[in-house]
Amino acid sequence: MLLHMSIIQVSGLHKAYGGRKAVDGVSFAVEEGEIFGILGPNGAGKSTTVECVEGLRRPDSGSVRVAGYDPATDRGPLTRILGAQLQDSELQPKITVREALELYAACCPEPADWHALAERLGLTDRLRTRFAKLSGGQKQRLFIALALIGNPRIVVLDELTTGLDPRARRDTWQLVEDVRDSGVTVLLVTHFMEEAQRLCDRIALLDKGRVTALDTPAGLIGRTRSGMAISFRPSAPLDTRPLADLPSVTSVKEDDGRIVVDGTDETVHALLSFLAGQKITARQLRITEATLDDAYLDLTGPDA
Ligand code: ADP
């Protein structure tokens, strides 16, 4: 029998700093070829978890396996399959884009063609620019290029779009999707909901050192108290009491002639056919879907 092995497997991970728990029993598995998000408030334990995956920190207990290797003891083979994004401070301000690409390529046993990588990441016309003179978006593109230069199977991107303007952020998202589509597994640390919702195939929501939920973005949103809010003005007087009995309804409110029904997808259809049966039209109908923001607030603690 062939046993399925996830490319990253974290089980019962614990890590404390001076007796203070930073990661308190985290488990998750990342499948090859997905963008797996680690989402959570500041101090949730995201970086510590990812640093254990990268082999930069040694867990107090629990196990971490990356493509079968233990990052704490197998750093050598790990660096050949895992590419990590550098932090801003880790590049000399005076180094040019070309020098950085050449230098990092020279350090890899099987480097990617850095010219092609620069082309793919839109850096070709910046090759002679010094790092300090790059815009925020260009720096991030360079970091992605450097993370990919060793032809890794897995790339770790930590708070990639912090400090970027909305356009640069969207461009960066497209690049991350391109990276995934080229077959590389992406472990993405973020505290931006929109980013996680747009990019991640699955998300582990971390809070106070624990995984509070692990699901697809749609799955997390589906767990919120209100999946959908349906609001309308009835074309004729309506007895709202029967609305509470429609499928998946969680609440019915009336506000200044506008009726707001919280429920799910299923509620929308049932409500509209109920109204049709009463020969009532839903005027100014608005259907608002819950977002990952709502799920996050529901699933993380109040002092997050
Ligand atoms: P996140 O990435 O979600 O912000 P971190 O993993 O950085 O979370 O931090 C989790 C907790 O561990 C926080 O309370 C943080 O203050 C603490 N912490 C992180 N790194 C260290 C360290 N090197 N020494 C002491 N405490 C640390």
Short mmCIF file of N, CA and C in Angstrom, two decimals, residues 134-297:
data_model
loop_
_atom_site.label_atom_id
_atom_site.label_comp_id
_atom_site.label_asym_id
_atom_site.label_seq_id
_atom_site.Cartn_x
_atom_site.Cartn_y
_atom_site.Cartn_z
N LEU A 134 15.17 50.55 -5.08
CA LEU A 134 13.98 49.86 -5.61
C LEU A 134 12.75 50.32 -4.85
N SER A 135 11.58 50.29 -5.54
CA SER A 135 10.32 50.57 -4.85
C SER A 135 9.96 49.34 -4.01
N GLY A 136 8.96 49.51 -3.14
CA GLY A 136 8.54 48.40 -2.28
C GLY A 136 8.14 47.18 -3.11
N GLY A 137 7.40 47.41 -4.19
CA GLY A 137 6.94 46.30 -5.02
C GLY A 137 8.10 45.61 -5.72
N GLN A 138 9.07 46.41 -6.17
CA GLN A 138 10.25 45.83 -6.86
C GLN A 138 11.08 45.01 -5.87
N LYS A 139 11.21 45.51 -4.64
CA LYS A 139 11.95 44.75 -3.62
C LYS A 139 11.27 43.39 -3.40
N GLN A 140 9.94 43.41 -3.29
CA GLN A 140 9.23 42.15 -3.05
C GLN A 140 9.42 41.20 -4.23
N ARG A 141 9.40 41.76 -5.45
CA ARG A 141 9.60 40.90 -6.63
C ARG A 141 11.00 40.28 -6.60
N LEU A 142 11.97 41.09 -6.17
CA LEU A 142 13.33 40.55 -6.06
C LEU A 142 13.37 39.44 -5.00
N PHE A 143 12.69 39.66 -3.87
CA PHE A 143 12.68 38.63 -2.82
C PHE A 143 12.04 37.34 -3.33
N ILE A 144 10.99 37.48 -4.13
CA ILE A 144 10.36 36.27 -4.68
C ILE A 144 11.35 35.59 -5.63
N ALA A 145 12.02 36.38 -6.46
CA ALA A 145 13.01 35.81 -7.40
C ALA A 145 14.10 35.07 -6.62
N LEU A 146 14.59 35.68 -5.53
CA LEU A 146 15.68 35.04 -4.77
C LEU A 146 15.18 33.77 -4.06
N ALA A 147 13.91 33.80 -3.64
CA ALA A 147 13.36 32.60 -3.00
C ALA A 147 13.22 31.46 -4.01
N LEU A 148 13.07 31.83 -5.30
CA LEU A 148 12.83 30.80 -6.33
C LEU A 148 14.12 30.37 -7.04
N ILE A 149 15.22 31.03 -6.72
CA ILE A 149 16.42 30.85 -7.54
C ILE A 149 17.02 29.45 -7.44
N GLY A 150 16.76 28.79 -6.32
CA GLY A 150 17.29 27.42 -6.19
C GLY A 150 16.36 26.36 -6.74
N ASN A 151 15.36 26.76 -7.53
CA ASN A 151 14.37 25.81 -8.06
C ASN A 151 13.71 24.98 -6.96
N PRO A 152 13.18 25.66 -5.93
CA PRO A 152 12.66 24.90 -4.78
C PRO A 152 11.33 24.22 -5.10
N ARG A 153 11.00 23.22 -4.31
CA ARG A 153 9.67 22.60 -4.41
C ARG A 153 8.67 23.34 -3.52
N ILE A 154 9.23 24.04 -2.52
CA ILE A 154 8.38 24.75 -1.56
C ILE A 154 8.97 26.15 -1.39
N VAL A 155 8.10 27.14 -1.32
CA VAL A 155 8.60 28.48 -1.03
C VAL A 155 7.79 29.05 0.14
N VAL A 156 8.53 29.69 1.08
CA VAL A 156 7.88 30.28 2.25
C VAL A 156 7.88 31.79 2.08
N LEU A 157 6.70 32.39 2.10
CA LEU A 157 6.59 33.84 1.93
C LEU A 157 5.94 34.39 3.20
N ASP A 158 6.66 35.30 3.88
CA ASP A 158 6.22 35.78 5.19
C ASP A 158 5.89 37.27 5.09
N GLU A 159 4.63 37.61 5.29
CA GLU A 159 4.18 39.02 5.25
C GLU A 159 4.70 39.72 4.00
N LEU A 160 4.45 39.08 2.90
CA LEU A 160 5.02 39.49 1.61
C LEU A 160 4.59 40.88 1.17
N THR A 161 3.34 41.23 1.41
CA THR A 161 2.84 42.47 0.81
C THR A 161 2.69 43.60 1.82
N THR A 162 3.24 43.43 3.02
CA THR A 162 3.19 44.51 4.01
C THR A 162 3.89 45.74 3.45
N GLY A 163 3.24 46.87 3.55
CA GLY A 163 3.85 48.11 3.10
C GLY A 163 3.71 48.38 1.61
N LEU A 164 3.05 47.50 0.86
CA LEU A 164 2.89 47.75 -0.58
C LEU A 164 1.59 48.51 -0.84
N ASP A 165 1.59 49.31 -1.91
CA ASP A 165 0.35 49.98 -2.27
C ASP A 165 -0.58 48.96 -2.94
N PRO A 166 -1.87 49.28 -3.04
CA PRO A 166 -2.83 48.27 -3.52
C PRO A 166 -2.48 47.67 -4.88
N ARG A 167 -1.93 48.49 -5.79
CA ARG A 167 -1.61 47.93 -7.12
C ARG A 167 -0.44 46.95 -7.04
N ALA A 168 0.61 47.35 -6.31
CA ALA A 168 1.77 46.47 -6.16
C ALA A 168 1.36 45.19 -5.44
N ARG A 169 0.43 45.33 -4.49
CA ARG A 169 -0.03 44.15 -3.75
C ARG A 169 -0.73 43.18 -4.71
N ARG A 170 -1.60 43.73 -5.56
CA ARG A 170 -2.32 42.87 -6.51
C ARG A 170 -1.36 42.21 -7.50
N ASP A 171 -0.37 42.97 -7.96
CA ASP A 171 0.63 42.41 -8.88
C ASP A 171 1.37 41.26 -8.20
N THR A 172 1.71 41.47 -6.93
CA THR A 172 2.44 40.44 -6.19
C THR A 172 1.58 39.18 -6.03
N TRP A 173 0.28 39.38 -5.78
CA TRP A 173 -0.62 38.23 -5.67
C TRP A 173 -0.61 37.40 -6.95
N GLN A 174 -0.64 38.12 -8.07
CA GLN A 174 -0.64 37.42 -9.36
C GLN A 174 0.64 36.57 -9.49
N LEU A 175 1.76 37.16 -9.03
CA LEU A 175 3.03 36.41 -9.10
C LEU A 175 2.99 35.17 -8.23
N VAL A 176 2.41 35.30 -7.06
CA VAL A 176 2.34 34.15 -6.15
C VAL A 176 1.48 33.04 -6.79
N GLU A 177 0.40 33.45 -7.45
CA GLU A 177 -0.44 32.45 -8.14
C GLU A 177 0.32 31.79 -9.28
N ASP A 178 1.13 32.59 -9.98
CA ASP A 178 1.94 32.03 -11.06
C ASP A 178 2.93 31.00 -10.51
N VAL A 179 3.50 31.32 -9.34
CA VAL A 179 4.46 30.41 -8.70
C VAL A 179 3.76 29.09 -8.39
N ARG A 180 2.58 29.17 -7.78
CA ARG A 180 1.80 27.95 -7.47
C ARG A 180 1.48 27.18 -8.76
N ASP A 181 1.08 27.94 -9.80
CA ASP A 181 0.69 27.28 -11.05
C ASP A 181 1.88 26.60 -11.73
N SER A 182 3.10 27.03 -11.36
CA SER A 182 4.27 26.35 -11.93
C SER A 182 4.62 25.10 -11.12
N GLY A 183 3.80 24.78 -10.11
CA GLY A 183 3.96 23.51 -9.39
C GLY A 183 4.66 23.62 -8.05
N VAL A 184 5.02 24.86 -7.67
CA VAL A 184 5.72 25.05 -6.38
C VAL A 184 4.67 25.18 -5.27
N THR A 185 4.91 24.52 -4.16
CA THR A 185 4.02 24.64 -2.99
C THR A 185 4.37 25.94 -2.27
N VAL A 186 3.35 26.70 -1.88
CA VAL A 186 3.60 27.99 -1.24
C VAL A 186 3.06 27.96 0.19
N LEU A 187 3.92 28.28 1.14
CA LEU A 187 3.49 28.48 2.53
C LEU A 187 3.49 29.99 2.75
N LEU A 188 2.33 30.54 2.97
CA LEU A 188 2.17 31.99 2.98
C LEU A 188 1.72 32.47 4.35
N VAL A 189 2.53 33.32 4.98
CA VAL A 189 2.15 33.88 6.27
C VAL A 189 1.58 35.26 6.04
N THR A 190 0.42 35.52 6.59
CA THR A 190 -0.17 36.83 6.35
C THR A 190 -1.11 37.23 7.48
N HIS A 191 -1.32 38.54 7.62
CA HIS A 191 -2.42 38.93 8.49
C HIS A 191 -3.46 39.73 7.70
N PHE A 192 -3.32 39.70 6.35
CA PHE A 192 -4.31 40.37 5.50
C PHE A 192 -5.39 39.39 5.06
N MET A 193 -6.62 39.69 5.47
CA MET A 193 -7.75 38.80 5.12
C MET A 193 -7.93 38.69 3.62
N GLU A 194 -7.90 39.84 2.95
CA GLU A 194 -8.20 39.84 1.52
C GLU A 194 -7.18 39.00 0.77
N GLU A 195 -5.92 39.12 1.22
CA GLU A 195 -4.84 38.36 0.60
C GLU A 195 -5.06 36.86 0.79
N ALA A 196 -5.41 36.49 2.02
CA ALA A 196 -5.63 35.06 2.31
C ALA A 196 -6.83 34.53 1.52
N GLN A 197 -7.88 35.33 1.46
CA GLN A 197 -9.09 34.89 0.76
C GLN A 197 -8.84 34.72 -0.73
N ARG A 198 -8.08 35.65 -1.28
CA ARG A 198 -7.82 35.62 -2.71
C ARG A 198 -6.84 34.49 -3.09
N LEU A 199 -5.79 34.30 -2.26
CA LEU A 199 -4.69 33.44 -2.69
C LEU A 199 -4.74 32.00 -2.20
N CYS A 200 -5.21 31.80 -0.97
CA CYS A 200 -4.94 30.51 -0.33
C CYS A 200 -5.93 29.43 -0.76
N ASP A 201 -5.39 28.24 -1.00
CA ASP A 201 -6.26 27.09 -1.22
C ASP A 201 -6.82 26.63 0.12
N ARG A 202 -5.97 26.65 1.15
CA ARG A 202 -6.44 26.34 2.50
C ARG A 202 -5.72 27.26 3.48
N ILE A 203 -6.35 27.44 4.63
CA ILE A 203 -5.81 28.37 5.63
C ILE A 203 -5.85 27.72 7.01
N ALA A 204 -4.74 27.84 7.74
CA ALA A 204 -4.77 27.51 9.17
C ALA A 204 -4.86 28.84 9.91
N LEU A 205 -5.90 28.98 10.69
CA LEU A 205 -6.07 30.20 11.46
C LEU A 205 -5.43 29.99 12.82
N LEU A 206 -4.44 30.82 13.13
CA LEU A 206 -3.71 30.66 14.39
C LEU A 206 -4.13 31.76 15.36
N ASP A 207 -4.30 31.39 16.60
CA ASP A 207 -4.60 32.38 17.63
C ASP A 207 -3.99 31.88 18.93
N LYS A 208 -3.20 32.71 19.56
CA LYS A 208 -2.56 32.38 20.84
C LYS A 208 -1.85 31.03 20.80
N GLY A 209 -1.12 30.81 19.72
CA GLY A 209 -0.29 29.61 19.63
C GLY A 209 -1.03 28.34 19.26
N ARG A 210 -2.31 28.45 18.93
CA ARG A 210 -3.07 27.25 18.56
C ARG A 210 -3.78 27.44 17.22
N VAL A 211 -4.03 26.32 16.55
CA VAL A 211 -4.83 26.38 15.31
C VAL A 211 -6.30 26.39 15.73
N THR A 212 -6.98 27.50 15.44
CA THR A 212 -8.40 27.56 15.85
C THR A 212 -9.32 27.09 14.73
N ALA A 213 -8.83 27.08 13.50
CA ALA A 213 -9.63 26.54 12.38
C ALA A 213 -8.69 26.25 11.23
N LEU A 214 -9.04 25.24 10.45
CA LEU A 214 -8.24 24.91 9.27
C LEU A 214 -9.20 24.48 8.17
N ASP A 215 -9.24 25.26 7.10
CA ASP A 215 -10.23 24.98 6.07
C ASP A 215 -9.90 25.79 4.81
N THR A 216 -10.69 25.61 3.77
CA THR A 216 -10.58 26.49 2.60
C THR A 216 -11.16 27.85 3.00
N PRO A 217 -10.82 28.92 2.27
CA PRO A 217 -11.42 30.21 2.60
C PRO A 217 -12.96 30.11 2.61
N ALA A 218 -13.52 29.44 1.61
CA ALA A 218 -14.99 29.32 1.56
C ALA A 218 -15.51 28.53 2.76
N GLY A 219 -14.77 27.51 3.16
CA GLY A 219 -15.16 26.71 4.32
C GLY A 219 -15.15 27.53 5.60
N LEU A 220 -14.12 28.36 5.75
CA LEU A 220 -14.05 29.22 6.94
C LEU A 220 -15.21 30.21 6.95
N ILE A 221 -15.47 30.79 5.78
CA ILE A 221 -16.55 31.78 5.70
C ILE A 221 -17.88 31.09 6.01
N GLY A 222 -18.02 29.85 5.54
CA GLY A 222 -19.25 29.10 5.79
C GLY A 222 -19.50 28.84 7.27
N ARG A 223 -18.43 28.95 8.09
CA ARG A 223 -18.61 28.69 9.52
C ARG A 223 -19.01 29.93 10.30
N THR A 224 -19.08 31.06 9.62
CA THR A 224 -19.44 32.28 10.35
C THR A 224 -20.90 32.21 10.75
N ARG A 225 -21.21 32.99 11.73
CA ARG A 225 -22.60 33.00 12.21
C ARG A 225 -23.54 33.43 11.10
N SER A 226 -23.11 34.39 10.30
CA SER A 226 -23.98 34.80 9.19
C SER A 226 -23.24 34.61 7.88
N GLY A 227 -23.61 33.58 7.15
CA GLY A 227 -22.99 33.34 5.85
C GLY A 227 -23.45 34.38 4.84
N MET A 228 -24.75 34.70 4.87
CA MET A 228 -25.34 35.65 3.92
C MET A 228 -26.32 36.54 4.68
N ALA A 229 -26.32 37.82 4.36
CA ALA A 229 -27.36 38.70 4.88
C ALA A 229 -28.22 39.12 3.68
N ILE A 230 -29.52 38.86 3.76
CA ILE A 230 -30.43 39.20 2.66
C ILE A 230 -31.32 40.33 3.17
N SER A 231 -31.27 41.44 2.48
CA SER A 231 -32.05 42.58 2.97
C SER A 231 -32.92 43.11 1.82
N PHE A 232 -34.17 43.48 2.15
CA PHE A 232 -35.10 43.93 1.10
C PHE A 232 -36.27 44.70 1.73
N ARG A 233 -36.98 45.41 0.85
CA ARG A 233 -38.23 46.05 1.28
C ARG A 233 -39.37 45.31 0.61
N PRO A 234 -40.30 44.73 1.37
CA PRO A 234 -41.40 44.00 0.72
C PRO A 234 -42.35 44.96 0.01
N SER A 235 -42.84 44.51 -1.15
CA SER A 235 -43.72 45.37 -1.93
C SER A 235 -45.10 45.51 -1.30
N ALA A 236 -45.42 44.65 -0.32
CA ALA A 236 -46.71 44.73 0.38
C ALA A 236 -46.44 44.30 1.82
N PRO A 237 -47.34 44.65 2.75
CA PRO A 237 -47.11 44.26 4.15
C PRO A 237 -46.85 42.77 4.28
N LEU A 238 -45.87 42.45 5.12
CA LEU A 238 -45.43 41.04 5.21
C LEU A 238 -45.34 40.64 6.69
N ASP A 239 -45.95 39.50 7.00
CA ASP A 239 -45.81 38.93 8.34
C ASP A 239 -44.45 38.23 8.38
N THR A 240 -43.51 38.75 9.17
CA THR A 240 -42.13 38.23 9.11
C THR A 240 -41.95 36.96 9.94
N ARG A 241 -42.92 36.58 10.75
CA ARG A 241 -42.72 35.42 11.65
C ARG A 241 -42.36 34.13 10.91
N PRO A 242 -43.05 33.81 9.78
CA PRO A 242 -42.70 32.55 9.10
C PRO A 242 -41.27 32.54 8.54
N LEU A 243 -40.67 33.73 8.38
CA LEU A 243 -39.32 33.77 7.79
C LEU A 243 -38.29 33.03 8.66
N ALA A 244 -38.51 33.06 9.97
CA ALA A 244 -37.56 32.40 10.89
C ALA A 244 -37.53 30.89 10.68
N ASP A 245 -38.60 30.35 10.04
CA ASP A 245 -38.65 28.89 9.83
C ASP A 245 -38.06 28.46 8.49
N LEU A 246 -37.62 29.43 7.69
CA LEU A 246 -37.00 29.06 6.41
C LEU A 246 -35.66 28.38 6.68
N PRO A 247 -35.17 27.57 5.74
CA PRO A 247 -33.93 26.82 6.02
C PRO A 247 -32.72 27.71 6.32
N SER A 248 -31.96 27.30 7.32
CA SER A 248 -30.69 27.93 7.72
C SER A 248 -30.78 29.38 8.17
N VAL A 249 -31.98 29.85 8.51
CA VAL A 249 -32.08 31.24 8.97
C VAL A 249 -31.53 31.35 10.38
N THR A 250 -30.67 32.34 10.62
CA THR A 250 -30.15 32.52 11.98
C THR A 250 -30.78 33.73 12.67
N SER A 251 -31.25 34.70 11.88
CA SER A 251 -31.97 35.81 12.52
C SER A 251 -32.80 36.56 11.48
N VAL A 252 -33.88 37.19 11.98
CA VAL A 252 -34.74 38.04 11.13
C VAL A 252 -34.91 39.36 11.87
N LYS A 253 -34.54 40.45 11.18
CA LYS A 253 -34.69 41.76 11.83
C LYS A 253 -35.49 42.67 10.91
N GLU A 254 -36.15 43.63 11.49
CA GLU A 254 -36.86 44.61 10.69
C GLU A 254 -36.39 45.98 11.11
N ASP A 255 -36.00 46.78 10.15
CA ASP A 255 -35.45 48.08 10.49
C ASP A 255 -36.00 49.11 9.52
N ASP A 256 -36.90 49.93 9.99
CA ASP A 256 -37.43 51.02 9.18
C ASP A 256 -37.99 50.51 7.84
N GLY A 257 -38.76 49.44 7.91
CA GLY A 257 -39.40 48.91 6.70
C GLY A 257 -38.52 47.97 5.88
N ARG A 258 -37.25 47.88 6.24
CA ARG A 258 -36.33 46.98 5.54
C ARG A 258 -36.18 45.72 6.38
N ILE A 259 -36.31 44.58 5.71
CA ILE A 259 -36.19 43.32 6.44
C ILE A 259 -34.82 42.71 6.17
N VAL A 260 -34.15 42.28 7.22
CA VAL A 260 -32.81 41.68 7.07
C VAL A 260 -32.86 40.25 7.60
N VAL A 261 -32.58 39.31 6.72
CA VAL A 261 -32.59 37.89 7.10
C VAL A 261 -31.16 37.37 7.00
N ASP A 262 -30.63 36.83 8.09
CA ASP A 262 -29.30 36.21 8.06
C ASP A 262 -29.45 34.72 7.85
N GLY A 263 -28.68 34.18 6.95
CA GLY A 263 -28.76 32.75 6.69
C GLY A 263 -27.65 32.30 5.78
N THR A 264 -27.96 31.40 4.87
CA THR A 264 -26.96 30.89 3.93
C THR A 264 -27.53 31.00 2.52
N ASP A 265 -26.76 30.47 1.60
CA ASP A 265 -27.17 30.36 0.20
C ASP A 265 -28.58 29.77 0.07
N GLU A 266 -28.77 28.71 0.85
CA GLU A 266 -30.04 27.98 0.84
C GLU A 266 -31.21 28.91 1.22
N THR A 267 -30.93 29.83 2.17
CA THR A 267 -31.96 30.75 2.63
C THR A 267 -32.42 31.67 1.50
N VAL A 268 -31.46 32.11 0.68
CA VAL A 268 -31.78 33.06 -0.39
C VAL A 268 -32.86 32.47 -1.28
N HIS A 269 -32.64 31.24 -1.73
CA HIS A 269 -33.61 30.61 -2.64
C HIS A 269 -34.96 30.40 -1.96
N ALA A 270 -34.92 29.90 -0.72
CA ALA A 270 -36.17 29.63 0.01
C ALA A 270 -36.94 30.92 0.24
N LEU A 271 -36.21 31.98 0.59
CA LEU A 271 -36.87 33.25 0.88
C LEU A 271 -37.54 33.81 -0.37
N LEU A 272 -36.81 33.77 -1.49
CA LEU A 272 -37.38 34.33 -2.72
C LEU A 272 -38.60 33.54 -3.17
N SER A 273 -38.56 32.21 -3.02
CA SER A 273 -39.76 31.48 -3.44
C SER A 273 -40.90 31.66 -2.44
N PHE A 274 -40.56 31.84 -1.17
CA PHE A 274 -41.61 32.13 -0.18
C PHE A 274 -42.31 33.44 -0.55
N LEU A 275 -41.51 34.47 -0.86
CA LEU A 275 -42.09 35.77 -1.21
C LEU A 275 -42.93 35.66 -2.48
N ALA A 276 -42.43 34.91 -3.46
CA ALA A 276 -43.18 34.74 -4.71
C ALA A 276 -44.53 34.10 -4.42
N GLY A 277 -44.55 33.13 -3.50
CA GLY A 277 -45.79 32.46 -3.11
C GLY A 277 -46.79 33.44 -2.51
N GLN A 278 -46.26 34.47 -1.83
CA GLN A 278 -47.12 35.50 -1.21
C GLN A 278 -47.42 36.63 -2.19
N LYS A 279 -46.94 36.48 -3.41
CA LYS A 279 -47.07 37.53 -4.44
C LYS A 279 -46.45 38.85 -3.95
N ILE A 280 -45.34 38.73 -3.24
CA ILE A 280 -44.62 39.92 -2.76
C ILE A 280 -43.27 39.99 -3.47
N THR A 281 -42.93 41.19 -3.90
CA THR A 281 -41.63 41.37 -4.55
C THR A 281 -40.63 41.90 -3.51
N ALA A 282 -39.39 41.43 -3.62
CA ALA A 282 -38.34 41.94 -2.74
C ALA A 282 -37.73 43.16 -3.42
N ARG A 283 -38.13 44.34 -2.96
CA ARG A 283 -37.58 45.56 -3.57
C ARG A 283 -36.26 45.93 -2.92
N GLN A 284 -35.42 46.61 -3.69
CA GLN A 284 -34.08 47.03 -3.21
C GLN A 284 -33.37 45.85 -2.55
N LEU A 285 -33.44 44.72 -3.22
CA LEU A 285 -32.85 43.49 -2.68
C LEU A 285 -31.32 43.60 -2.66
N ARG A 286 -30.74 43.30 -1.50
CA ARG A 286 -29.27 43.28 -1.38
C ARG A 286 -28.87 41.99 -0.68
N ILE A 287 -27.94 41.30 -1.31
CA ILE A 287 -27.46 40.07 -0.67
C ILE A 287 -25.98 40.25 -0.39
N THR A 288 -25.61 40.25 0.88
CA THR A 288 -24.20 40.44 1.22
C THR A 288 -23.64 39.14 1.77
N GLU A 289 -22.52 38.75 1.15
CA GLU A 289 -21.88 37.52 1.58
C GLU A 289 -20.89 37.83 2.69
N ALA A 290 -20.82 36.95 3.68
CA ALA A 290 -19.80 37.12 4.72
C ALA A 290 -18.42 37.01 4.06
N THR A 291 -17.44 37.68 4.63
CA THR A 291 -16.09 37.60 4.10
C THR A 291 -15.21 36.88 5.12
N LEU A 292 -13.97 36.70 4.74
CA LEU A 292 -13.04 36.06 5.65
C LEU A 292 -12.86 36.92 6.92
N ASP A 293 -13.03 38.24 6.77
CA ASP A 293 -13.00 39.12 7.94
C ASP A 293 -13.99 38.66 9.00
N ASP A 294 -15.23 38.38 8.56
CA ASP A 294 -16.26 37.95 9.51
C ASP A 294 -15.85 36.64 10.17
N ALA A 295 -15.34 35.71 9.33
CA ALA A 295 -14.93 34.41 9.86
C ALA A 295 -13.81 34.58 10.87
N TYR A 296 -12.86 35.44 10.53
CA TYR A 296 -11.71 35.69 11.39
C TYR A 296 -12.17 36.21 12.76
N LEU A 297 -13.07 37.18 12.72
CA LEU A 297 -13.55 37.76 13.98
C LEU A 297 -14.31 36.74 14.80
#
